[in-house]
Amino acid sequence: MTSTSGSYTTSDLSRKSGDIIAAALRHPVIITQRNKPRLVLLNIADYERLKRQSDAHATGTLEAVSDTLLAEIEKAVDGYADSDG
């Protein structure tokens, strides 16, 4: 059963796939299973926008630092800690 919020059940997937795809092209669609949200379908432009935002947030995190640079930072920190003595 479809609600106004763009939510469909997993049972709807087989019966209303065309409607679900059409809705997902306009706005994100939530797929529920046993009355719990399980999946989100969204158009490729929205997905790419979210991915770019995620990549931008990852910039400057420890995970984005190369192993070589991380080793240099650790060496500098250790050297600073040793000289503080």
Short mmCIF file of C-alpha atoms in Angstrom, two decimals:
data_model
loop_
_atom_site.label_atom_id
_atom_site.label_comp_id
_atom_site.label_asym_id
_atom_site.label_seq_id
_atom_site.Cartn_x
_atom_site.Cartn_y
_atom_site.Cartn_z
CA MET A 1 0.00 0.00 0.00
CA THR A 2 1.32 3.41 -0.95
CA SER A 3 1.39 6.30 1.47
CA THR A 4 1.80 9.99 0.71
CA SER A 5 5.37 9.90 2.04
CA GLY A 6 6.64 7.79 -0.88
CA SER A 7 6.72 4.51 0.99
CA TYR A 8 6.04 1.07 -0.47
CA THR A 9 6.20 -2.43 0.94
CA THR A 10 8.44 -5.20 -0.35
CA SER A 11 5.26 -6.86 -1.65
CA ASP A 12 4.60 -3.76 -3.76
CA LEU A 13 7.94 -4.24 -5.53
CA SER A 14 6.67 -7.10 -7.65
CA ARG A 15 3.22 -5.65 -8.29
CA LYS A 16 3.97 -1.96 -8.75
CA SER A 17 7.58 -1.77 -9.89
CA GLY A 18 6.75 0.75 -12.63
CA ASP A 19 4.97 3.06 -10.20
CA ILE A 20 7.80 2.72 -7.69
CA ILE A 21 10.43 3.56 -10.29
CA ALA A 22 8.42 6.56 -11.48
CA ALA A 23 8.10 7.80 -7.90
CA ALA A 24 11.81 7.26 -7.21
CA LEU A 25 12.68 9.40 -10.23
CA ARG A 26 10.85 12.30 -8.54
CA HIS A 27 11.83 11.76 -4.89
CA PRO A 28 13.40 9.15 -2.62
CA VAL A 29 11.14 6.16 -2.00
CA ILE A 30 11.26 4.10 1.17
CA ILE A 31 10.73 0.34 0.90
CA THR A 32 9.37 -1.23 4.07
CA GLN A 33 9.35 -4.81 5.24
CA ARG A 34 7.18 -5.83 8.19
CA ASN A 35 6.38 -2.14 8.74
CA LYS A 36 10.07 -1.21 9.13
CA PRO A 37 12.04 0.89 6.64
CA ARG A 38 14.59 -1.36 4.90
CA LEU A 39 15.65 0.32 1.65
CA VAL A 40 15.65 3.68 -0.09
CA LEU A 41 15.39 4.07 -3.85
CA LEU A 42 16.51 7.37 -5.29
CA ASN A 43 17.37 8.77 -8.67
CA ILE A 44 20.98 8.77 -9.82
CA ALA A 45 21.37 12.56 -9.54
CA ASP A 46 20.40 12.48 -5.86
CA TYR A 47 22.69 9.49 -5.27
CA GLU A 48 25.65 11.22 -6.92
CA ARG A 49 24.97 14.41 -4.93
CA LEU A 50 24.95 12.45 -1.67
CA LYS A 51 28.12 10.62 -2.68
CA ARG A 52 29.90 13.92 -3.45
CA GLN A 53 28.79 15.31 -0.10
CA SER A 54 30.05 12.19 1.64
CA ASP A 55 33.38 12.37 -0.18
CA ALA A 56 33.72 16.04 0.77
CA HIS A 57 33.13 15.20 4.43
CA ALA A 58 35.75 12.43 4.29
CA THR A 59 38.41 14.89 3.13
CA GLY A 60 40.65 15.73 6.03
CA THR A 61 39.73 12.69 8.09
CA LEU A 62 42.32 10.26 9.35
CA GLU A 63 41.10 7.67 6.86
CA ALA A 64 42.03 10.02 4.00
CA VAL A 65 45.66 10.35 5.17
CA SER A 66 48.20 8.18 3.36
CA ASP A 67 50.19 5.63 5.36
CA THR A 68 53.42 7.50 4.57
CA LEU A 69 52.08 10.82 5.83
CA LEU A 70 50.57 9.14 8.89
CA ALA A 71 53.96 7.59 9.72
CA GLU A 72 55.62 11.02 9.38
CA ILE A 73 53.02 12.59 11.66
CA GLU A 74 53.49 9.84 14.25
CA LYS A 75 57.27 10.28 14.10
CA ALA A 76 56.93 14.05 14.57
CA VAL A 77 54.53 13.60 17.49
CA ASP A 78 56.85 11.04 19.11
CA GLY A 79 59.81 13.39 18.62
CA TYR A 80 57.88 16.25 20.18
CA ALA A 81 56.82 14.07 23.13
CA ASP A 82 60.43 12.91 23.67
CA SER A 83 61.81 16.45 23.58
CA ASP A 84 59.22 17.66 26.11
CA GLY A 85 60.65 15.21 28.58
#
